[in-house]
Coordinates of C-alpha atoms and ligand atoms in Angstrom, one line a residue:
X1 CA 222.4 10.0 148.3
X2 CA 219.4 12.0 149.4
X3 CA 217.9 15.3 147.9
X4 CA 214.9 17.2 149.3
X5 CA 213.0 19.6 147.2
X6 CA 211.2 22.1 149.5
X7 CA 208.4 24.6 149.3
X8 CA 207.5 24.3 145.6
X9 CA 204.3 23.4 143.8
X10 CA 204.2 20.0 142.4
X11 CA 202.7 19.9 139.1
X12 CA 201.6 16.4 137.7
X13 CA 199.5 15.7 134.6
X14 CA 196.3 15.3 136.8
X15 CA 196.6 18.1 139.5
X16 CA 198.9 20.6 141.2
X17 CA 199.6 20.8 144.9
X18 CA 202.1 22.2 147.4
X19 CA 204.4 19.6 148.8
X20 CA 208.0 18.6 149.3
X21 CA 209.8 15.8 147.6
X22 CA 212.3 13.4 149.0
X23 CA 214.6 11.5 146.8
X24 CA 216.8 8.7 147.9
X25 CA 219.2 6.6 145.8
X26 CA 217.4 7.7 142.6
X27 CA 213.9 7.3 143.6
X28 CA 211.1 9.4 145.0
X29 CA 210.6 8.0 148.5
X30 CA 208.3 10.6 149.9
X31 CA 205.9 13.4 148.9
X32 CA 204.3 15.5 151.5
X33 CA 204.8 18.2 154.2
X34 CA 207.0 17.9 157.2
X35 CA 209.2 15.3 155.7
X36 CA 212.0 14.3 158.3
X37 CA 215.3 15.3 156.7
X38 CA 217.8 12.4 156.5
X39 CA 221.4 12.9 157.2
X40 CA 223.7 14.2 154.3
X41 CA 220.7 15.4 152.4
X42 CA 221.0 18.1 149.9
X43 CA 218.2 20.7 150.2
X44 CA 216.9 22.5 147.2
X45 CA 214.6 25.5 147.8
X46 CA 211.6 25.6 145.3
X47 CA 209.7 28.6 146.8
X48 CA 207.6 30.3 144.1
X49 CA 208.7 27.6 141.6
X50 CA 207.0 24.7 140.0
X51 CA 208.3 21.2 140.5
X52 CA 207.5 19.0 137.5
X53 CA 208.5 15.6 136.2
X54 CA 211.7 15.8 134.0
X55 CA 210.9 16.2 130.3
X56 CA 210.8 13.2 128.0
X57 CA 211.8 13.8 124.5
X58 CA 210.1 11.2 122.4
X59 CA 212.3 11.6 119.3
X60 CA 216.0 12.3 118.8
X61 CA 218.8 11.1 116.6
X62 CA 222.1 11.7 118.3
X63 CA 225.3 11.2 116.1
X64 CA 223.0 9.6 113.5
X65 CA 225.0 8.3 110.4
X66 CA 222.9 10.1 107.7
X67 CA 223.2 11.3 104.2
X68 CA 226.9 10.6 104.1
X69 CA 227.8 12.3 107.4
X70 CA 226.9 12.0 111.2
X71 CA 224.8 14.3 113.2
X72 CA 227.0 16.6 115.0
X73 CA 225.3 16.4 118.5
X74 CA 226.3 13.0 119.8
X75 CA 225.0 11.2 122.9
X76 CA 227.2 13.4 125.1
X77 CA 226.6 16.9 123.8
X78 CA 222.9 16.0 122.9
X79 CA 222.0 14.6 126.3
X80 CA 224.0 17.4 128.2
X81 CA 221.9 19.9 126.2
X82 CA 218.7 18.0 127.1
X83 CA 219.5 18.2 130.8
X84 CA 220.1 22.0 130.6
X85 CA 216.7 22.4 129.1
X86 CA 214.9 20.2 131.6
X87 CA 214.7 17.0 129.7
X88 CA 215.9 14.0 131.7
X89 CA 215.3 11.3 129.3
X90 CA 215.5 11.0 125.4
X91 CA 213.9 8.2 123.2
X92 CA 216.4 7.8 120.5
X93 CA 216.3 5.7 117.3
X94 CA 218.3 2.6 116.3
X95 CA 218.4 3.3 112.5
X96 CA 220.2 0.8 110.3
X97 CA 219.9 0.6 106.5
X98 CA 218.2 -2.1 104.3
X99 CA 219.6 -5.6 104.8
X100 CA 221.1 -4.9 108.3
X101 CA 220.4 -6.9 111.5
X102 CA 218.2 -5.3 114.1
X103 CA 220.1 -7.0 116.9
X104 CA 223.5 -5.9 115.5
X105 CA 222.2 -2.4 115.0
X106 CA 221.0 -2.3 118.6
X107 CA 224.4 -3.3 119.8
X108 CA 226.0 -0.7 117.8
X109 CA 223.8 2.1 118.9
X110 CA 223.8 1.1 122.5
X111 CA 227.7 0.9 122.3
X112 CA 227.6 4.5 121.0
X113 CA 225.2 5.8 123.7
X114 CA 226.2 4.0 126.9
X115 CA 229.5 5.7 127.8
X116 CA 228.3 9.1 126.8
X117 CA 224.8 9.7 128.0
X118 CA 224.2 12.4 130.7
X119 CA 220.6 11.5 131.0
X120 CA 218.4 8.4 130.9
X121 CA 217.6 7.0 127.3
X122 CA 215.6 4.4 125.6
X123 CA 215.4 3.3 122.0
X124 CA 212.9 2.9 119.3
X125 CA 213.9 0.6 116.3
X126 CA 213.6 1.5 112.7
X127 CA 212.4 -1.2 110.3
X128 CA 213.8 -0.1 106.8
X129 CA 213.4 -3.5 105.1
X130 CA 211.1 -6.4 105.4
X131 CA 211.9 -10.0 105.5
X132 CA 211.6 -13.2 107.6
X133 CA 214.7 -12.3 109.5
X134 CA 213.4 -8.9 110.2
X135 CA 210.1 -10.5 111.6
X136 CA 212.1 -12.8 113.8
X137 CA 214.3 -10.0 115.0
X138 CA 211.4 -7.8 115.9
X139 CA 210.2 -10.6 118.2
X140 CA 213.7 -11.1 119.6
X141 CA 214.1 -7.3 120.2
X142 CA 210.8 -6.9 122.0
X143 CA 211.3 -9.9 124.1
X144 CA 215.0 -9.4 125.1
X145 CA 216.2 -6.0 124.3
X146 CA 213.5 -3.8 125.9
X147 CA 212.2 -1.9 122.8
X148 CA 208.4 -1.9 122.1
X149 CA 208.2 0.8 119.4
X150 CA 209.0 0.3 115.7
X151 CA 209.4 3.1 113.2
X152 CA 208.6 2.5 109.5
X153 CA 209.4 5.1 106.7
X154 CA 207.0 5.9 103.8
X155 CA 209.7 8.3 102.5
X156 CA 213.5 8.0 101.7
X157 CA 213.0 5.8 98.7
X158 CA 215.5 3.0 98.3
X159 CA 217.0 4.0 101.6
X160 CA 214.5 3.4 104.3
X161 CA 211.2 3.3 102.7
X162 CA 208.8 0.4 102.9
X163 CA 205.9 -0.3 100.5
X164 CA 202.3 -0.6 101.7
X165 CA 202.3 -4.4 101.6
X166 CA 205.5 -4.5 103.7
X167 CA 204.0 -2.0 106.1
X168 CA 201.0 -4.2 106.4
X169 CA 203.1 -7.1 107.2
X170 CA 205.2 -5.2 109.7
X171 CA 202.2 -3.7 111.4
X172 CA 200.4 -7.1 111.6
X173 CA 203.4 -8.7 113.2
X174 CA 203.8 -5.6 115.7
X175 CA 200.3 -6.1 116.7
X176 CA 200.9 -9.8 117.4
X177 CA 203.8 -9.1 119.8
X178 CA 202.5 -6.1 121.7
X179 CA 204.5 -3.4 119.9
X180 CA 203.6 0.2 118.9
X181 CA 204.1 0.9 115.2
X182 CA 205.5 4.3 114.3
X183 CA 205.5 6.1 111.1
X184 CA 207.3 8.7 109.1
X185 CA 204.5 9.7 106.9
X186 CA 205.3 11.3 103.6
X187 CA 204.6 9.8 100.2
X188 CA 208.3 8.7 99.1
X189 CA 207.3 8.2 95.5
X190 CA 206.0 11.7 95.0
X191 CA 208.9 13.1 96.7
X192 CA 211.4 11.1 94.6
X193 CA 209.6 12.3 91.4
X194 CA 209.0 15.9 92.3
X195 CA 212.4 16.6 93.7
X196 CA 214.0 15.5 90.4
X197 CA 211.6 17.7 88.6
X198 CA 212.3 20.7 90.8
X199 CA 216.0 20.4 90.2
X200 CA 215.5 19.9 86.4
X201 CA 213.5 23.2 86.4
X202 CA 216.3 25.1 88.2
X203 CA 214.9 25.2 91.8
X204 CA 218.1 23.9 93.7
X205 CA 217.9 25.9 96.9
X206 CA 216.2 24.8 100.2
X207 CA 212.8 26.1 99.2
X208 CA 212.8 23.3 96.7
X209 CA 212.8 20.8 99.6
X210 CA 209.4 22.1 100.7
X211 CA 208.0 22.6 97.4
X212 CA 208.6 19.1 96.2
X213 CA 206.7 17.7 99.1
X214 CA 203.9 20.2 100.1
X215 CA 201.8 19.3 103.0
X216 CA 199.3 17.1 101.1
X217 CA 202.2 14.7 100.5
X218 CA 202.3 14.4 104.3
X219 CA 198.5 14.3 104.7
X220 CA 198.1 11.7 102.2
X221 CA 200.6 9.3 103.8
X222 CA 199.4 10.0 107.3
X223 CA 195.9 8.9 106.3
X224 CA 197.3 5.9 104.5
X225 CA 199.4 4.8 107.4
X226 CA 196.4 5.0 109.7
X227 CA 194.3 2.9 107.4
X228 CA 197.0 0.3 107.1
X229 CA 197.6 0.1 110.9
X230 CA 193.8 -0.1 111.5
X231 CA 193.4 -2.9 108.9
X232 CA 195.6 -5.1 111.1
X233 CA 194.4 -3.6 114.4
X234 CA 197.8 -2.3 115.2
X235 CA 198.3 0.9 117.2
X236 CA 200.1 3.6 115.4
X237 CA 202.3 6.6 116.5
X238 CA 202.8 9.3 113.9
X239 CA 206.1 10.8 114.4
X240 CA 206.9 14.5 113.6
X241 CA 203.5 15.8 112.7
X242 CA 204.5 18.9 110.7
X243 CA 201.3 20.3 109.0
X244 CA 197.8 21.3 109.9
X245 CA 196.3 18.8 107.4
X246 CA 198.4 15.9 108.9
X247 CA 197.3 16.9 112.4
X248 CA 193.7 17.1 111.2
X249 CA 193.9 13.5 109.8
X250 CA 195.3 12.2 113.1
X251 CA 192.5 13.9 115.0
X252 CA 189.8 12.7 112.6
X253 CA 191.1 9.1 112.9
X254 CA 191.1 9.3 116.6
X255 CA 187.5 10.6 116.6
X256 CA 186.7 7.7 114.4
X257 CA 188.0 5.3 117.1
X258 CA 191.4 4.3 115.6
X259 CA 194.2 3.8 118.1
X260 CA 196.4 6.5 116.8
X261 CA 198.7 9.0 118.5
X262 CA 200.4 12.1 116.9
X263 CA 203.7 13.8 117.9
X264 CA 204.4 17.4 116.9
X265 CA 208.0 18.5 117.5
X266 CA 209.5 21.6 119.0
X267 CA 210.3 22.7 115.4
X268 CA 206.7 22.5 114.2
X269 CA 205.4 24.1 117.3
X270 CA 208.0 26.9 117.5
X271 CA 208.8 28.1 114.0
X272 CA 207.7 27.6 110.4
X273 CA 208.7 26.9 106.9
X274 CA 208.8 30.6 105.6
X275 CA 212.5 30.1 106.6
X276 CA 213.1 28.1 103.6
X277 CA 212.6 31.3 101.4
X278 CA 215.2 33.2 103.5
X279 CA 217.8 34.9 101.4
X280 CA 220.7 33.5 103.3
X281 CA 221.3 30.0 102.1
X282 CA 222.8 29.0 105.5
X283 CA 219.7 30.1 107.3
X284 CA 217.3 28.3 104.9
X285 CA 219.4 25.2 104.9
X286 CA 219.5 25.0 108.6
X287 CA 215.8 24.5 108.7
X288 CA 215.8 21.6 106.3
X289 CA 214.2 18.4 107.7
X290 CA 211.7 15.9 106.7
X291 CA 208.7 16.3 106.6
X292 CA 209.5 20.0 106.2
X293 CA 208.3 22.8 108.3
X294 CA 205.2 24.5 106.6
X295 CA 205.1 27.9 105.1
X296 CA 201.7 28.5 106.4
X297 CA 202.5 30.6 109.4
X298 CA 199.3 29.6 111.3
X299 CA 200.6 26.0 111.6
X300 CA 202.5 26.1 115.0
X301 CA 199.5 27.6 116.8
X302 CA 197.0 25.1 115.4
X303 CA 199.4 22.2 116.3
X304 CA 199.7 23.7 119.8
X305 CA 195.9 23.9 120.1
X306 CA 195.5 20.3 119.0
X307 CA 198.1 19.3 121.6
X308 CA 196.2 21.2 124.2
X309 CA 192.9 19.6 123.5
X310 CA 194.1 16.0 123.3
X311 CA 193.9 15.7 119.5
X312 CA 197.8 15.3 119.5
X313 CA 199.6 13.4 122.3
X314 CA 203.3 13.8 123.0
X315 CA 206.1 16.1 122.0
X316 CA 209.6 15.3 120.6
X317 CA 212.2 17.2 118.7
X318 CA 213.5 14.9 116.1
X319 CA 216.8 16.5 117.1
X320 CA 219.2 15.5 114.3
X321 CA 221.7 18.3 113.9
X322 CA 224.2 19.2 111.2
X323 CA 226.5 22.1 111.1
X324 CA 226.5 24.6 108.3
X325 CA 229.4 23.0 106.6
X326 CA 227.7 19.7 106.7
X327 CA 224.4 21.2 105.3
X328 CA 226.6 22.8 102.7
X329 CA 226.9 19.3 101.1
X330 CA 223.7 20.4 99.3
X331 CA 224.8 23.9 98.4
X332 CA 224.0 23.2 94.8
X333 CA 221.1 20.7 95.2
X334 CA 218.7 20.7 98.1
X335 CA 218.4 17.0 97.8
X336 CA 221.8 16.7 99.3
X337 CA 221.3 18.8 102.4
X338 CA 221.5 16.5 105.4
X339 CA 218.0 16.6 106.9
X340 CA 217.5 17.6 110.4
X341 CA 217.1 20.4 113.1
X342 CA 217.9 21.1 116.8
X343 CA 215.3 21.1 119.6
X344 CA 216.3 18.8 122.4
X345 CA 217.6 21.6 124.5
X346 CA 214.7 24.1 123.8
X347 CA 211.7 21.9 123.6
X348 CA 210.5 22.5 127.2
X349 CA 210.8 26.3 127.1
X350 CA 209.4 26.6 123.6
X351 CA 206.2 24.6 124.6
X352 CA 205.9 26.5 127.8
X353 CA 206.3 29.8 126.0
X354 CA 204.1 29.1 123.1
X355 CA 201.7 26.9 124.9
X356 CA 201.3 27.8 128.6
X357 CA 202.5 31.4 128.7
X358 CA 200.3 32.3 125.7
X359 CA 197.3 30.7 127.4
X360 CA 196.6 27.8 125.1
X361 CA 197.2 25.0 127.6
X362 CA 197.5 24.7 131.3
X363 CA 200.4 23.5 133.5
X364 CA 198.9 20.1 133.8
X365 CA 198.4 19.5 130.2
X366 CA 202.0 20.9 129.8
X367 CA 203.3 18.1 132.0
X368 CA 201.1 15.6 130.1
X369 CA 202.5 16.4 126.7
X370 CA 206.1 17.0 127.7
X371 CA 206.5 13.8 129.8
X372 CA 203.4 11.8 131.2
X373 CA 201.8 10.8 127.9
X374 CA 205.2 9.7 126.6
X375 CA 205.7 7.5 129.6
X376 CA 202.3 6.1 129.2
X377 CA 202.4 5.5 125.3
X378 CA 205.9 3.9 125.5
X379 CA 205.2 1.9 128.8
X380 CA 207.4 3.6 131.3
X381 CA 204.7 4.8 133.4
X382 CA 204.8 5.4 136.5
X383 CA 208.5 4.8 136.5
X384 CA 208.8 8.0 134.5
X385 CA 206.4 10.9 133.9
X386 CA 205.1 11.6 137.3
X387 CA 206.3 12.9 140.7
X388 CA 205.0 10.3 143.0
X389 CA 206.4 7.8 145.5
X390 CA 208.3 4.9 143.8
X391 CA 209.0 6.8 140.6
X392 CA 212.3 7.7 139.3
X393 CA 213.7 11.0 140.7
X394 CA 213.8 13.0 137.5
X395 CA 212.5 16.3 138.5
X396 CA 212.7 19.8 137.2
X397 CA 212.4 23.0 139.3
X398 CA 210.8 25.3 136.8
X399 CA 210.7 29.0 137.1
X400 CA 207.8 30.4 135.0
X401 CA 208.6 33.9 135.7
X402 CA 212.1 34.1 134.3
X403 CA 213.0 34.7 130.6
X404 CA 216.0 34.4 128.3
X405 CA 216.7 34.6 124.7
X406 CA 217.6 31.5 122.7
X407 CA 220.9 31.7 120.8
X408 CA 223.5 29.5 119.3
X409 CA 226.1 31.6 121.0
X410 CA 224.7 30.5 124.5
X411 CA 223.2 27.0 123.7
X412 CA 224.9 23.8 124.9
X413 CA 224.4 21.8 121.7
X414 CA 227.3 21.3 119.3
X415 CA 225.6 22.5 116.3
X416 CA 226.5 26.0 115.1
X417 CA 222.9 27.0 114.4
X418 CA 219.6 27.3 116.3
X419 CA 216.3 27.4 114.4
X420 CA 214.9 29.4 117.5
X421 CA 217.6 31.9 117.3
X422 CA 216.4 35.3 118.9
X423 CA 213.2 33.8 120.4
X424 CA 212.4 35.1 123.8
X425 CA 211.3 32.3 125.9
X426 CA 209.5 32.3 129.4
X427 CA 210.1 29.5 131.7
X428 CA 213.5 28.3 132.9
X429 CA 214.6 25.0 134.1
X430 CA 216.5 26.3 137.1
X431 CA 217.5 23.0 138.7
X432 CA 217.4 19.6 137.0
X433 CA 217.5 16.4 139.1
X434 CA 218.3 13.2 137.2
X435 CA 218.2 9.8 138.9
X436 CA 218.1 11.6 142.2
X437 CA 221.2 13.7 141.6
X438 CA 221.2 17.4 141.1
X439 CA 222.5 17.2 137.5
X440 CA 222.2 20.8 136.2
X441 CA 221.9 24.3 137.7
X442 CA 220.9 27.2 135.5
X443 CA 222.5 29.8 137.6
X444 CA 226.3 29.6 136.9
X445 CA 225.5 27.1 134.3
X446 CA 226.7 24.2 136.2
X447 CA 226.7 20.4 135.3
X448 CA 227.2 18.1 138.3
X449 CA 227.2 14.8 136.5
X450 CA 229.5 13.1 134.1
X451 CA 229.2 11.2 130.9
X452 CA 227.6 7.8 131.4
X453 CA 225.4 9.1 134.3
X454 CA 222.3 8.1 132.2
X455 CA 221.0 4.6 132.0
X456 CA 219.2 2.7 129.3
X457 CA 215.5 2.3 130.3
X458 CA 214.1 -1.1 128.9
X459 CA 210.4 -1.1 128.0
X460 CA 208.0 -4.0 128.1
X461 CA 205.4 -4.9 125.3
X462 CA 201.7 -4.4 125.6
X463 CA 201.5 -0.9 127.1
X464 CA 198.2 -0.9 128.8
X465 CA 197.5 2.8 127.6
X466 CA 197.9 1.7 124.0
X467 CA 196.7 -1.8 124.0
X468 CA 193.4 -1.7 126.1
X469 CA 191.4 -0.9 123.1
X470 CA 193.5 -3.1 120.7
X471 CA 192.7 -6.2 122.9
X472 CA 189.0 -5.2 123.1
X473 CA 188.7 -4.8 119.4
X474 CA 190.4 -8.2 118.8
X475 CA 187.4 -9.7 120.6
X476 CA 184.6 -7.8 119.0
X477 CA 185.7 -7.0 115.5
X478 CA 185.9 -10.6 114.2
X479 CA 184.2 -11.1 110.7
X480 CA 180.9 -12.9 111.0
X481 CA 179.7 -15.0 108.3
X482 CA 176.0 -14.9 107.1
X483 CA 174.4 -18.4 107.3
X484 CA 172.3 -18.9 104.1
X485 CA 171.1 -21.5 101.8
X486 CA 173.6 -22.3 99.1
X487 CA 173.0 -20.8 95.7
X488 CA 171.4 -23.4 93.2
X489 CA 170.7 -21.2 90.2
X490 CA 172.7 -21.2 87.0
X491 CA 176.3 -19.9 86.7
X492 CA 177.8 -18.4 83.6
X493 CA 180.7 -20.1 81.9
X494 CA 183.9 -18.0 81.6
X495 CA 185.9 -18.3 78.4
X496 CA 188.8 -20.8 78.8
Ligands
URP1 O1 214.8 15.3 108.9 C1 214.8 14.4 109.7 N1 213.5 14.2 110.2 N2 215.9 13.7 110.0 C2 216.0 12.6 110.8 C3 215.4 11.4 110.3 C4 213.9 11.2 110.4 O2 213.2 11.1 109.4 O3 213.3 11.3 111.5
ZN2 ZN1 211.3 10.6 110.3
ZN3 ZN1 213.4 11.4 113.3

């Protein structure tokens, strides 16, 4: 199976250059000019197009069982939609409740994903409770199941939330086994209390979802998580950075030398929380996710600028979709609205439009934040995230000069809503190659791969990109005792 992408401009994270790319049996085997065309080779013309690494979505929840129902986009519709938008790999979450086994959860989620995925996938593992069993299973998971990233929750009290002492234990163990800790940073105690107060005071609509957890609730938890992780010298990845103040905390922590990475998502980069005040309940509820989008309309641009200058690292979507009739479980009480939004299909276009087309970041940084950095952070580089010999042939022929308007009526996702409805985007994934096969063509809206085409991508511990400084700090940040003469003076007596 051979595919030759001709006449395009290759854009990697470090440079752009004119060259052709030959893919054979799923791998990139040659990058250059005057490549000899093998027999039975499919030729894709990329004249006047960019040729970029396939997007990696760092954060999805396909068919997640959540808040009494299941996310409507499953591993089939979700990954099919991903491909159509230029994403060739998703990082999904194994997310079991308290008291459940990590190993059993892994098997369940993999059983769901494997037969359905249209693109490659890997898993992060959620840690929703803490015990000796969980500690042992984390070790087992990292050694034998290919997962090196573990998400902890500071919110969803009594469901997924860990307390600080449990997070410390979890992070200490993560650092000992070469894992990356991830965090959902919101103060769950405040949310629990304030959401009850909000309802008691008669605010039952989606605006209450934001009002009971304004951005300082996210900011405080982000800061606390960074301090907890740093205390035990554990690298930390802050998922779904939704607010300017949380983004600022991540940036300040990085400036202070802490090993912290921040992930804004398509939603926080492409829209805002004013939608919660929309008069149409359905519209407002469609935007409900945690942490919420922020009503400050300057948020998306500031997060994009942070992404452009290296203060934030990767981009995901937190794609976790529920139809209007599922969201309606919370029609009389915002606390019952299933949390989650779309994004897996539109992330690449939203970031190109709001980031590159607008002049905030260049094409190379775009590649870094949409694929390369994810590959480095999660230890898949250079298998993923770059166009070079030996890498997986996940490639997008990107046309920056074409536009379209996002709509639920034309998107590929199963969900009956789109938070980017009506947004005119610039930049189209015209041809998408996954594992060396032309998987999707925009013109004619044609898919050429079936369910099960994607493969599980196992990942090793101790990502160099993440652990370099951790190892060095281990050597040099040891506590040193002061040698001194013993104290020989009087000591007061404490009452018995
Ligand atoms: O609202 C969200 N984010 N839903 C998915 C679960 C999570 O916290 O990531
Ligand atoms: Zn989360
Ligand atoms: Zn999530």
